[in-house]
mmCIF file of C-alpha atoms and ligand atoms in Angstrom:
data_model
loop_
_atom_site.group_PDB
_atom_site.id
_atom_site.type_symbol
_atom_site.label_atom_id
_atom_site.label_comp_id
_atom_site.label_asym_id
_atom_site.label_seq_id
_atom_site.Cartn_x
_atom_site.Cartn_y
_atom_site.Cartn_z
ATOM 1 C CA MET A 14 -64.156 -62.572 -20.544
ATOM 2 C CA ASP A 15 -61.765 -63.003 -17.667
ATOM 3 C CA GLY A 16 -60.645 -60.233 -15.453
ATOM 4 C CA PRO A 17 -61.680 -56.579 -15.183
ATOM 5 C CA THR A 18 -60.562 -55.910 -18.726
ATOM 6 C CA ASP A 19 -62.270 -54.068 -21.621
ATOM 7 C CA SER A 20 -62.717 -55.834 -24.816
ATOM 8 C CA ALA A 21 -60.879 -53.619 -27.479
ATOM 9 C CA PRO A 22 -57.175 -54.402 -27.821
ATOM 10 C CA VAL A 23 -55.091 -51.354 -27.186
ATOM 11 C CA VAL A 24 -51.852 -53.195 -28.160
ATOM 12 C CA GLN A 25 -51.931 -55.131 -31.467
ATOM 13 C CA VAL A 26 -49.088 -57.110 -32.594
ATOM 14 C CA ASP A 27 -49.519 -59.090 -35.918
ATOM 15 C CA LYS A 28 -46.824 -61.320 -37.288
ATOM 16 C CA VAL A 29 -43.956 -58.999 -36.189
ATOM 17 C CA SER A 30 -40.554 -60.366 -37.230
ATOM 18 C CA LYS A 31 -36.976 -58.816 -36.481
ATOM 19 C CA ARG A 32 -33.645 -59.881 -37.597
ATOM 20 C CA TYR A 33 -30.320 -58.875 -36.223
ATOM 21 C CA GLY A 34 -27.807 -60.149 -38.871
ATOM 22 C CA ARG A 35 -28.298 -63.894 -38.647
ATOM 23 C CA THR A 36 -30.288 -63.738 -35.372
ATOM 24 C CA LEU A 37 -34.049 -64.095 -35.807
ATOM 25 C CA ALA A 38 -34.992 -62.160 -32.752
ATOM 26 C CA LEU A 39 -38.717 -62.306 -33.374
ATOM 27 C CA ASP A 40 -40.372 -64.802 -35.601
ATOM 28 C CA GLU A 41 -43.973 -63.732 -36.660
ATOM 29 C CA VAL A 42 -44.964 -62.779 -33.164
ATOM 30 C CA SER A 43 -48.668 -62.158 -32.660
ATOM 31 C CA PHE A 44 -50.557 -61.055 -29.592
ATOM 32 C CA ASP A 45 -53.183 -58.544 -28.431
ATOM 33 C CA VAL A 46 -53.316 -56.670 -25.133
ATOM 34 C CA ARG A 47 -56.803 -55.625 -24.089
ATOM 35 C CA GLY A 48 -57.609 -52.524 -22.329
ATOM 36 C CA ARG A 49 -56.849 -52.580 -18.630
ATOM 37 C CA GLU A 50 -55.253 -55.940 -18.791
ATOM 38 C CA LEU A 51 -52.157 -56.852 -16.879
ATOM 39 C CA PHE A 52 -50.275 -58.742 -19.598
ATOM 40 C CA ALA A 53 -46.906 -60.537 -19.001
ATOM 41 C CA LEU A 54 -44.385 -61.346 -21.644
ATOM 42 C CA LEU A 55 -42.504 -64.407 -20.129
ATOM 43 C CA GLY A 56 -39.224 -65.709 -21.510
ATOM 44 C CA PRO A 57 -35.635 -66.611 -20.776
ATOM 45 C CA ASN A 58 -32.782 -64.217 -21.744
ATOM 46 C CA GLY A 59 -32.582 -63.750 -25.468
ATOM 47 C CA ALA A 60 -36.177 -64.675 -26.036
ATOM 48 C CA GLY A 61 -37.003 -61.436 -27.861
ATOM 49 C CA LYS A 62 -38.795 -59.370 -25.058
ATOM 50 C CA THR A 63 -36.804 -56.294 -25.173
ATOM 51 C CA THR A 64 -36.814 -56.337 -28.995
ATOM 52 C CA MET A 65 -40.511 -56.562 -28.879
ATOM 53 C CA LEU A 66 -40.839 -53.744 -26.522
ATOM 54 C CA HIS A 67 -38.433 -51.591 -28.558
ATOM 55 C CA ILE A 68 -40.596 -52.047 -31.565
ATOM 56 C CA LEU A 69 -43.791 -51.044 -29.632
ATOM 57 C CA CYS A 70 -42.225 -47.943 -28.248
ATOM 58 C CA THR A 71 -40.933 -47.007 -31.736
ATOM 59 C CA ILE A 72 -37.227 -47.260 -30.981
ATOM 60 C CA LEU A 73 -36.857 -50.102 -33.449
ATOM 61 C CA ARG A 74 -38.554 -50.939 -36.756
ATOM 62 C CA PRO A 75 -39.997 -54.228 -37.325
ATOM 63 C CA ASP A 76 -38.626 -56.201 -40.570
ATOM 64 C CA GLY A 77 -42.156 -57.489 -41.123
ATOM 65 C CA GLY A 78 -45.676 -57.505 -39.670
ATOM 66 C CA LEU A 79 -47.709 -54.779 -38.106
ATOM 67 C CA ALA A 80 -47.865 -53.364 -34.521
ATOM 68 C CA ARG A 81 -50.449 -50.863 -33.184
ATOM 69 C CA ILE A 82 -50.637 -48.916 -29.919
ATOM 70 C CA GLY A 83 -54.079 -47.303 -29.273
ATOM 71 C CA GLY A 84 -54.921 -48.020 -32.930
ATOM 72 C CA PHE A 85 -51.900 -46.205 -34.220
ATOM 73 C CA ASP A 86 -49.358 -47.969 -36.340
ATOM 74 C CA VAL A 87 -45.972 -47.786 -34.592
ATOM 75 C CA VAL A 88 -43.961 -47.226 -37.869
ATOM 76 C CA ARG A 89 -46.393 -44.945 -39.723
ATOM 77 C CA GLN A 90 -47.710 -42.949 -36.705
ATOM 78 C CA PRO A 91 -44.902 -43.225 -34.172
ATOM 79 C CA LEU A 92 -45.542 -39.899 -32.397
ATOM 80 C CA ALA A 93 -49.099 -40.645 -31.681
ATOM 81 C CA ALA A 94 -48.331 -44.132 -30.681
ATOM 82 C CA ARG A 95 -45.556 -42.902 -28.222
ATOM 83 C CA ARG A 96 -47.854 -40.169 -26.729
ATOM 84 C CA ARG A 97 -50.086 -43.128 -25.411
ATOM 85 C CA LEU A 98 -47.112 -45.110 -23.928
ATOM 86 C CA GLY A 99 -45.041 -44.920 -20.714
ATOM 87 C CA ILE A 100 -42.012 -47.121 -20.790
ATOM 88 C CA VAL A 101 -39.686 -48.372 -18.149
ATOM 89 C CA PHE A 102 -36.499 -49.711 -19.858
ATOM 90 C CA GLN A 103 -34.630 -52.631 -18.840
ATOM 91 C CA GLU A 104 -31.422 -50.744 -18.396
ATOM 92 C CA PRO A 105 -31.467 -47.701 -15.920
ATOM 93 C CA SER A 106 -32.227 -44.582 -17.691
ATOM 94 C CA LEU A 107 -32.551 -41.791 -15.112
ATOM 95 C CA ASP A 108 -30.422 -38.629 -15.086
ATOM 96 C CA ASP A 109 -28.366 -39.106 -11.997
ATOM 97 C CA ARG A 110 -27.296 -35.598 -11.667
ATOM 98 C CA LEU A 111 -30.776 -34.133 -11.560
ATOM 99 C CA THR A 112 -32.965 -34.418 -8.648
ATOM 100 C CA VAL A 113 -35.958 -36.814 -8.403
ATOM 101 C CA ALA A 114 -38.342 -33.905 -9.183
ATOM 102 C CA GLU A 115 -36.207 -32.579 -12.066
ATOM 103 C CA ASN A 116 -36.099 -36.015 -13.671
ATOM 104 C CA LEU A 117 -39.957 -36.005 -13.783
ATOM 105 C CA ASN A 118 -40.130 -32.424 -14.856
ATOM 106 C CA LEU A 119 -37.774 -32.903 -17.716
ATOM 107 C CA HIS A 120 -39.732 -35.802 -19.023
ATOM 108 C CA GLY A 121 -42.970 -33.779 -18.728
ATOM 109 C CA LEU A 122 -41.259 -31.036 -20.710
ATOM 110 C CA VAL A 123 -40.042 -33.242 -23.479
ATOM 111 C CA TYR A 124 -43.643 -34.544 -23.824
ATOM 112 C CA GLY A 125 -45.110 -31.171 -23.831
ATOM 113 C CA VAL A 126 -47.184 -31.282 -20.793
ATOM 114 C CA PRO A 127 -48.296 -27.703 -19.753
ATOM 115 C CA ARG A 128 -46.683 -26.379 -16.810
ATOM 116 C CA LYS A 129 -49.605 -26.581 -14.351
ATOM 117 C CA ARG A 130 -50.543 -29.869 -15.226
ATOM 118 C CA ARG A 131 -46.903 -31.093 -15.043
ATOM 119 C CA ARG A 132 -46.750 -29.828 -11.512
ATOM 120 C CA GLN A 133 -49.803 -31.577 -10.544
ATOM 121 C CA ARG A 134 -48.895 -34.790 -12.239
ATOM 122 C CA ILE A 135 -45.492 -34.921 -10.712
ATOM 123 C CA GLU A 136 -46.779 -34.334 -7.268
ATOM 124 C CA GLU A 137 -49.524 -37.176 -7.857
ATOM 125 C CA MET A 138 -46.906 -39.713 -9.194
ATOM 126 C CA LEU A 139 -44.325 -39.034 -6.642
ATOM 127 C CA SER A 140 -47.080 -39.886 -4.058
ATOM 128 C CA LEU A 141 -48.182 -42.924 -5.961
ATOM 129 C CA VAL A 142 -44.574 -44.574 -5.676
ATOM 130 C CA GLU A 143 -43.960 -43.107 -2.250
ATOM 131 C CA LEU A 144 -41.222 -40.862 -3.083
ATOM 132 C CA THR A 145 -42.565 -37.483 -2.139
ATOM 133 C CA ASP A 146 -40.014 -37.086 0.651
ATOM 134 C CA TRP A 147 -37.260 -37.695 -1.782
ATOM 135 C CA ALA A 148 -38.356 -35.039 -4.393
ATOM 136 C CA ASP A 149 -35.230 -32.781 -4.064
ATOM 137 C CA ARG A 150 -32.585 -35.419 -3.683
ATOM 138 C CA PRO A 151 -30.243 -36.168 -6.557
ATOM 139 C CA ALA A 152 -31.288 -39.393 -8.315
ATOM 140 C CA ARG A 153 -27.852 -41.010 -7.782
ATOM 141 C CA THR A 154 -28.610 -41.142 -3.955
ATOM 142 C CA LEU A 155 -31.553 -43.353 -4.529
ATOM 143 C CA SER A 156 -31.419 -47.124 -3.976
ATOM 144 C CA SER A 157 -31.938 -49.269 -6.991
ATOM 145 C CA GLY A 158 -35.422 -50.112 -5.967
ATOM 146 C CA MET A 159 -36.233 -46.352 -5.526
ATOM 147 C CA LYS A 160 -34.774 -45.760 -8.906
ATOM 148 C CA ARG A 161 -37.215 -48.198 -10.418
ATOM 149 C CA ARG A 162 -40.120 -46.555 -8.728
ATOM 150 C CA LEU A 163 -38.979 -43.103 -9.957
ATOM 151 C CA GLU A 164 -38.796 -44.603 -13.615
ATOM 152 C CA ILE A 165 -42.469 -45.898 -13.115
ATOM 153 C CA ALA A 166 -43.474 -42.463 -11.965
ATOM 154 C CA ARG A 167 -41.664 -40.763 -14.733
ATOM 155 C CA ALA A 168 -43.349 -43.044 -17.347
ATOM 156 C CA LEU A 169 -46.721 -41.874 -16.200
ATOM 157 C CA VAL A 170 -46.139 -38.028 -16.095
ATOM 158 C CA HIS A 171 -47.588 -37.417 -19.536
ATOM 159 C CA ASP A 172 -50.900 -39.243 -18.891
ATOM 160 C CA SER A 173 -49.944 -42.384 -20.577
ATOM 161 C CA GLU A 174 -52.518 -44.961 -20.949
ATOM 162 C CA ILE A 175 -50.352 -47.997 -21.548
ATOM 163 C CA MET A 176 -47.355 -49.078 -19.570
ATOM 164 C CA LEU A 177 -44.483 -51.039 -20.981
ATOM 165 C CA LEU A 178 -42.218 -52.352 -18.244
ATOM 166 C CA ASP A 179 -39.143 -54.380 -19.386
ATOM 167 C CA GLU A 180 -37.832 -56.600 -16.605
ATOM 168 C CA PRO A 181 -38.904 -54.024 -14.013
ATOM 169 C CA THR A 182 -37.742 -56.250 -11.133
ATOM 170 C CA VAL A 183 -34.522 -57.756 -12.350
ATOM 171 C CA GLY A 184 -31.597 -57.623 -9.923
ATOM 172 C CA LEU A 185 -33.866 -56.396 -7.038
ATOM 173 C CA ASP A 186 -34.194 -58.253 -3.732
ATOM 174 C CA ALA A 187 -37.628 -60.190 -3.064
ATOM 175 C CA GLN A 188 -39.020 -57.515 -0.868
ATOM 176 C CA THR A 189 -38.339 -54.697 -3.340
ATOM 177 C CA ARG A 190 -39.795 -57.000 -6.176
ATOM 178 C CA ASP A 191 -42.956 -57.392 -4.250
ATOM 179 C CA ARG A 192 -43.229 -53.671 -3.742
ATOM 180 C CA ILE A 193 -42.628 -52.758 -7.559
ATOM 181 C CA TRP A 194 -45.491 -55.408 -8.274
ATOM 182 C CA SER A 195 -47.789 -53.828 -5.977
ATOM 183 C CA TYR A 196 -47.395 -50.451 -7.789
ATOM 184 C CA ILE A 197 -47.960 -52.359 -11.043
ATOM 185 C CA HIS A 198 -51.156 -53.727 -9.643
ATOM 186 C CA ARG A 199 -52.287 -50.368 -8.639
ATOM 187 C CA LEU A 200 -51.618 -48.855 -11.942
ATOM 188 C CA ARG A 201 -54.106 -51.349 -13.436
ATOM 189 C CA ASP A 202 -56.707 -51.348 -10.565
ATOM 190 C CA GLU A 203 -56.666 -47.762 -9.472
ATOM 191 C CA ARG A 204 -55.700 -45.901 -12.636
ATOM 192 C CA GLN A 205 -57.272 -48.085 -15.331
ATOM 193 C CA ILE A 206 -53.843 -48.412 -17.092
ATOM 194 C CA THR A 207 -53.167 -51.278 -19.387
ATOM 195 C CA VAL A 208 -49.868 -52.943 -18.494
ATOM 196 C CA LEU A 209 -47.506 -54.964 -20.625
ATOM 197 C CA VAL A 210 -44.656 -56.297 -18.565
ATOM 198 C CA THR A 211 -41.750 -58.598 -19.431
ATOM 199 C CA THR A 212 -39.997 -60.947 -16.953
ATOM 200 C CA HIS A 213 -38.093 -64.105 -16.712
ATOM 201 C CA TYR A 214 -39.271 -64.850 -13.212
ATOM 202 C CA ILE A 215 -41.933 -67.180 -13.484
ATOM 203 C CA GLU A 216 -43.336 -66.781 -10.116
ATOM 204 C CA GLU A 217 -44.147 -63.221 -10.943
ATOM 205 C CA VAL A 218 -46.640 -63.934 -13.699
ATOM 206 C CA GLU A 219 -48.898 -65.835 -11.622
ATOM 207 C CA GLN A 220 -50.890 -62.618 -10.673
ATOM 208 C CA SER A 221 -51.317 -61.429 -14.353
ATOM 209 C CA ASP A 222 -54.381 -61.620 -16.378
ATOM 210 C CA ARG A 223 -52.682 -63.388 -19.353
ATOM 211 C CA VAL A 224 -49.247 -64.614 -20.107
ATOM 212 C CA CYS A 225 -47.629 -64.993 -23.289
ATOM 213 C CA VAL A 226 -44.731 -67.505 -23.205
ATOM 214 C CA ILE A 227 -41.925 -66.640 -25.679
ATOM 215 C CA ASP A 228 -38.758 -68.399 -26.591
ATOM 216 C CA ASN A 229 -36.203 -67.928 -29.392
ATOM 217 C CA GLY A 230 -38.376 -65.196 -30.879
ATOM 218 C CA LYS A 231 -41.507 -67.414 -31.098
ATOM 219 C CA VAL A 232 -44.709 -67.344 -29.106
ATOM 220 C CA LEU A 233 -45.193 -70.769 -27.503
ATOM 221 C CA ALA A 234 -48.484 -70.202 -25.635
ATOM 222 C CA LEU A 235 -50.749 -67.375 -24.617
ATOM 223 C CA ASP A 236 -53.517 -67.658 -22.023
ATOM 224 C CA THR A 237 -54.546 -66.965 -18.378
ATOM 225 C CA PRO A 238 -52.106 -68.644 -15.876
ATOM 226 C CA ALA A 239 -54.901 -71.017 -14.853
ATOM 227 C CA ALA A 240 -55.568 -72.062 -18.458
ATOM 228 C CA LEU A 241 -51.899 -72.441 -19.184
ATOM 229 C CA LYS A 242 -51.691 -74.848 -16.183
ATOM 230 C CA ARG A 243 -54.677 -76.805 -17.401
ATOM 231 C CA GLU A 244 -53.442 -77.143 -20.841
ATOM 232 C CA HIS A 245 -49.634 -77.668 -20.469
ATOM 233 C CA GLY A 246 -48.897 -78.085 -16.768
ATOM 234 C CA GLN A 247 -47.798 -81.436 -15.702
ATOM 235 C CA GLN A 248 -49.129 -82.839 -12.437
ATOM 236 C CA LEU A 249 -46.479 -84.870 -10.553
ATOM 237 C CA LEU A 250 -46.996 -87.862 -8.300
ATOM 238 C CA ARG A 251 -44.525 -88.075 -5.446
ATOM 239 C CA VAL A 252 -44.398 -91.783 -4.367
ATOM 240 C CA ILE A 253 -42.393 -93.040 -1.309
ATOM 241 C CA PRO A 254 -42.389 -96.932 -1.518
ATOM 242 C CA LYS A 255 -41.902 -98.946 1.702
ATOM 243 C CA THR A 256 -39.033 -101.182 0.811
ATOM 244 C CA ASP A 257 -36.483 -101.560 -1.924
ATOM 245 C CA SER A 258 -38.468 -104.251 -3.613
ATOM 246 C CA ASP A 259 -41.604 -102.229 -3.576
ATOM 247 C CA ARG A 260 -39.524 -99.380 -5.067
ATOM 248 C CA GLN A 261 -38.288 -101.757 -7.875
ATOM 249 C CA ALA A 262 -41.851 -102.895 -8.570
ATOM 250 C CA ILE A 263 -43.224 -99.516 -8.938
ATOM 251 C CA LEU A 264 -40.358 -98.332 -11.006
ATOM 252 C CA SER A 265 -40.567 -101.092 -13.504
ATOM 253 C CA ARG A 266 -44.457 -100.975 -13.703
ATOM 254 C CA TYR A 267 -44.444 -96.993 -14.412
ATOM 255 C CA ALA A 268 -41.182 -96.786 -16.269
ATOM 256 C CA ASN A 269 -42.700 -94.817 -19.137
ATOM 257 C CA ARG A 270 -43.993 -92.191 -16.406
ATOM 258 C CA LEU A 271 -40.735 -91.655 -14.647
ATOM 259 C CA ALA A 272 -40.053 -87.794 -14.188
ATOM 260 C CA GLY A 273 -37.341 -88.234 -11.505
ATOM 261 C CA GLU A 274 -36.204 -90.198 -8.569
ATOM 262 C CA THR A 275 -34.047 -90.022 -5.426
ATOM 263 C CA ARG A 276 -33.065 -92.524 -2.847
ATOM 264 C CA ASP A 277 -36.609 -92.949 -1.354
ATOM 265 C CA THR A 278 -38.778 -91.061 -3.754
ATOM 266 C CA ILE A 279 -40.159 -91.723 -7.211
ATOM 267 C CA LEU A 280 -41.615 -88.906 -9.144
ATOM 268 C CA LEU A 281 -44.185 -89.837 -11.934
ATOM 269 C CA THR A 282 -45.920 -87.503 -14.417
ATOM 270 C CA SER A 283 -49.313 -88.014 -13.247
ATOM 271 C CA ASP A 284 -53.067 -87.747 -13.901
ATOM 272 C CA ASP A 285 -56.253 -88.944 -12.098
ATOM 273 C CA ALA A 286 -55.988 -92.372 -13.685
ATOM 274 C CA LEU A 287 -52.405 -92.940 -12.607
ATOM 275 C CA VAL A 288 -53.257 -92.008 -8.966
ATOM 276 C CA GLU A 289 -56.076 -94.404 -8.955
ATOM 277 C CA SER A 290 -53.775 -97.078 -10.481
ATOM 278 C CA VAL A 291 -51.053 -96.665 -8.100
ATOM 279 C CA LEU A 292 -53.645 -96.590 -5.121
ATOM 280 C CA GLY A 293 -55.405 -99.709 -6.449
ATOM 281 C CA GLU A 294 -52.184 -101.794 -7.016
ATOM 282 C CA TYR A 295 -49.731 -100.483 -4.536
ATOM 283 C CA SER A 296 -51.479 -98.976 -1.659
ATOM 284 C CA GLY A 297 -49.977 -101.509 0.631
ATOM 285 C CA ARG A 298 -46.462 -100.986 -0.676
ATOM 286 C CA ILE A 299 -46.261 -97.301 -0.288
ATOM 287 C CA ARG A 300 -45.315 -95.125 2.657
ATOM 288 C CA SER A 301 -46.713 -91.921 1.250
ATOM 289 C CA LEU A 302 -48.243 -90.426 -1.967
ATOM 290 C CA ALA A 303 -48.613 -86.889 -2.750
ATOM 291 C CA VAL A 304 -50.037 -85.088 -5.824
ATOM 292 C CA GLU A 305 -48.071 -81.950 -6.871
ATOM 293 C CA VAL A 306 -50.306 -79.672 -8.828
ATOM 294 C CA PRO A 307 -49.320 -78.323 -12.098
ATOM 295 C CA SER A 308 -47.335 -74.996 -11.760
ATOM 296 C CA LEU A 309 -46.147 -72.554 -14.398
ATOM 297 C CA GLU A 310 -42.688 -74.004 -13.960
ATOM 298 C CA THR A 311 -44.008 -77.261 -15.359
ATOM 299 C CA VAL A 312 -45.967 -75.358 -18.104
ATOM 300 C CA PHE A 313 -42.576 -73.893 -19.235
ATOM 301 C CA LEU A 314 -40.803 -77.273 -18.935
ATOM 302 C CA SER A 315 -43.340 -78.961 -21.134
ATOM 303 C CA LEU A 316 -43.335 -76.135 -23.634
ATOM 304 C CA THR A 317 -39.593 -76.008 -24.131
ATOM 305 C CA GLY A 318 -38.052 -79.004 -22.536
ATOM 306 C CA ARG A 319 -36.134 -76.867 -20.228
ATOM 307 C CA GLU A 320 -36.566 -75.144 -16.768
ATOM 308 C CA LEU A 321 -36.689 -71.279 -16.975
ATOM 309 C CA ARG A 322 -34.569 -71.204 -13.697
ATOM 310 C CA ASP A 323 -31.816 -73.050 -15.312
ATOM 311 C CA GLN A 324 -31.700 -72.066 -18.945
ATOM 312 C CA ALA A 325 -28.547 -73.741 -20.017
ATOM 313 C CA ALA A 326 -29.294 -77.358 -18.950
ATOM 314 C CA GLY A 327 -31.002 -79.806 -21.377
ATOM 315 C CA ALA A 328 -34.138 -81.722 -20.576
ATOM 316 C CA ARG A 329 -32.278 -84.775 -19.433
ATOM 317 C CA GLU A 330 -30.095 -82.919 -17.001
ATOM 318 C CA GLN A 331 -33.172 -81.344 -15.588
ATOM 319 C CA THR A 332 -34.608 -84.537 -14.644
ATOM 320 C CA ARG A 333 -31.670 -85.486 -12.689
ATOM 321 C CA ALA A 334 -31.278 -82.150 -11.180
ATOM 322 C CA PHE A 335 -34.965 -82.505 -9.960
ATOM 323 C CA GLY A 336 -34.267 -85.862 -8.540
ATOM 324 C CA LYS A 337 -31.232 -84.570 -6.675
ATOM 325 C CA ARG A 338 -33.141 -81.591 -5.174
ATOM 326 C CA GLY A 339 -35.901 -83.827 -3.996
ATOM 327 C CA GLY A 340 -33.219 -86.046 -2.251
ATOM 328 C CA GLU A 341 -31.856 -82.995 -0.322
ATOM 329 C CA HIS A 342 -35.087 -81.801 1.082
ATOM 330 C CA THR A 343 -37.607 -84.549 1.758
ATOM 331 C CA ARG A 344 -40.804 -82.773 1.827
HETATM 332 N N1 LIG B 414 -28.536 -54.944 -31.083
HETATM 333 C C1 LIG B 414 -28.506 -56.223 -31.342
HETATM 334 N N2 LIG B 414 -27.556 -56.747 -32.243
HETATM 335 C C2 LIG B 414 -27.546 -57.963 -32.363
HETATM 336 N N3 LIG B 414 -28.318 -58.942 -31.764
HETATM 337 C C3 LIG B 414 -29.054 -58.528 -30.914
HETATM 338 C C4 LIG B 414 -29.287 -57.049 -30.580
HETATM 339 N N4 LIG B 414 -30.218 -57.059 -29.625
HETATM 340 C C5 LIG B 414 -30.657 -58.192 -29.339
HETATM 341 N N5 LIG B 414 -29.928 -59.259 -30.016
HETATM 342 C C6 LIG B 414 -30.212 -60.661 -30.055
HETATM 343 O O1 LIG B 414 -31.744 -60.745 -30.302
HETATM 344 C C7 LIG B 414 -32.072 -61.860 -29.521
HETATM 345 C C8 LIG B 414 -33.264 -61.319 -28.601
HETATM 346 O O2 LIG B 414 -32.728 -60.317 -27.632
HETATM 347 P P1 LIG B 414 -33.558 -59.645 -26.765
HETATM 348 O O3 LIG B 414 -34.756 -58.910 -27.373
HETATM 349 O O4 LIG B 414 -32.631 -58.633 -26.017
HETATM 350 O O5 LIG B 414 -34.145 -60.835 -25.793
HETATM 351 P P2 LIG B 414 -34.712 -60.581 -24.228
HETATM 352 O O6 LIG B 414 -34.979 -59.184 -23.861
HETATM 353 O O7 LIG B 414 -35.881 -61.601 -24.220
HETATM 354 O O8 LIG B 414 -33.506 -61.044 -23.457
HETATM 355 C C9 LIG B 414 -30.983 -62.454 -28.707
HETATM 356 O O9 LIG B 414 -30.356 -63.597 -29.348
HETATM 357 C C10 LIG B 414 -30.042 -61.214 -28.615
HETATM 358 O O10 LIG B 414 -28.714 -61.801 -28.531
HETATM 359 MG MG1 LIG B 415 -34.345 -57.906 -22.411
#
């Protein structure tokens, strides 16, 4: 077992499907999240992430399949399932007219947390997300990053064991995003909370225990970031030939490996054998050679034929875009 996780799955999703009219939003999606795992659901807009989370938090009913939270069926035992969950929705859901503390208190009331415990929990959670000094401010006066932190605190007031966070960092600046992630890590590391988080920012999932790649309602891959890169990531070889005729020679020799090119650079999909071959046959004809290790970007590219960053573009345009980018910044 990898990572500091317990073995029993606390979230079980088995062939869950959901259709909106003619859109099949989820197509027999299956995955398990283990106790104390930081599990990321990664996919572009429209992949089905929010639909999945809404089914898990019992807002939506699946058309088929089974989902369990802490062993409780979300359709047949929704209250027991929901009690174990804290959720941070994609859309802001605070009451702007209430203060920070009142937002938390209201949530505790709704969940039937006894008064004394409620007060203690609110204090603890405010301190966790560093909003203690803001307790009496109206929620509307908070920045969007602070509102996100308050929503995280709120989701924890009723002693939830499993956190669902739907794109918690979307629209936030890089520094605020880092801060939100540091709280997410603390939930797992210091509070033994299981975290299921969705995102379409690929660089964010590098630190998670496992990543489930989802696209068009289907699970494409599920593994640790390292294993995904081993299995699906492409290694690229960046070659800078000495002269134009060297360039032509290399291009025609490795035409079937071409991943992109710029005025002075050739990018080849690479493996150890290719590196040896290029070094063996062309070492006198190249100015430089660099291996670029597989990244989660190339994992997504090889699974879907698209880049996650630029969802509209097709595979061929991607290759051209890649070449152009390389030409502007020679690294
Ligand atoms: N209420 C709805 N009515 C109709 N279609 C919907 C509704 N909600 C989501 N969809 C569609 O279902 C698919 C999955 O959406 P969603 O779960 O929101 O994806 P994500 O959260 O990954 O962006 C998309 O094609 C979306 O347009
Ligand atoms: Mg969504």
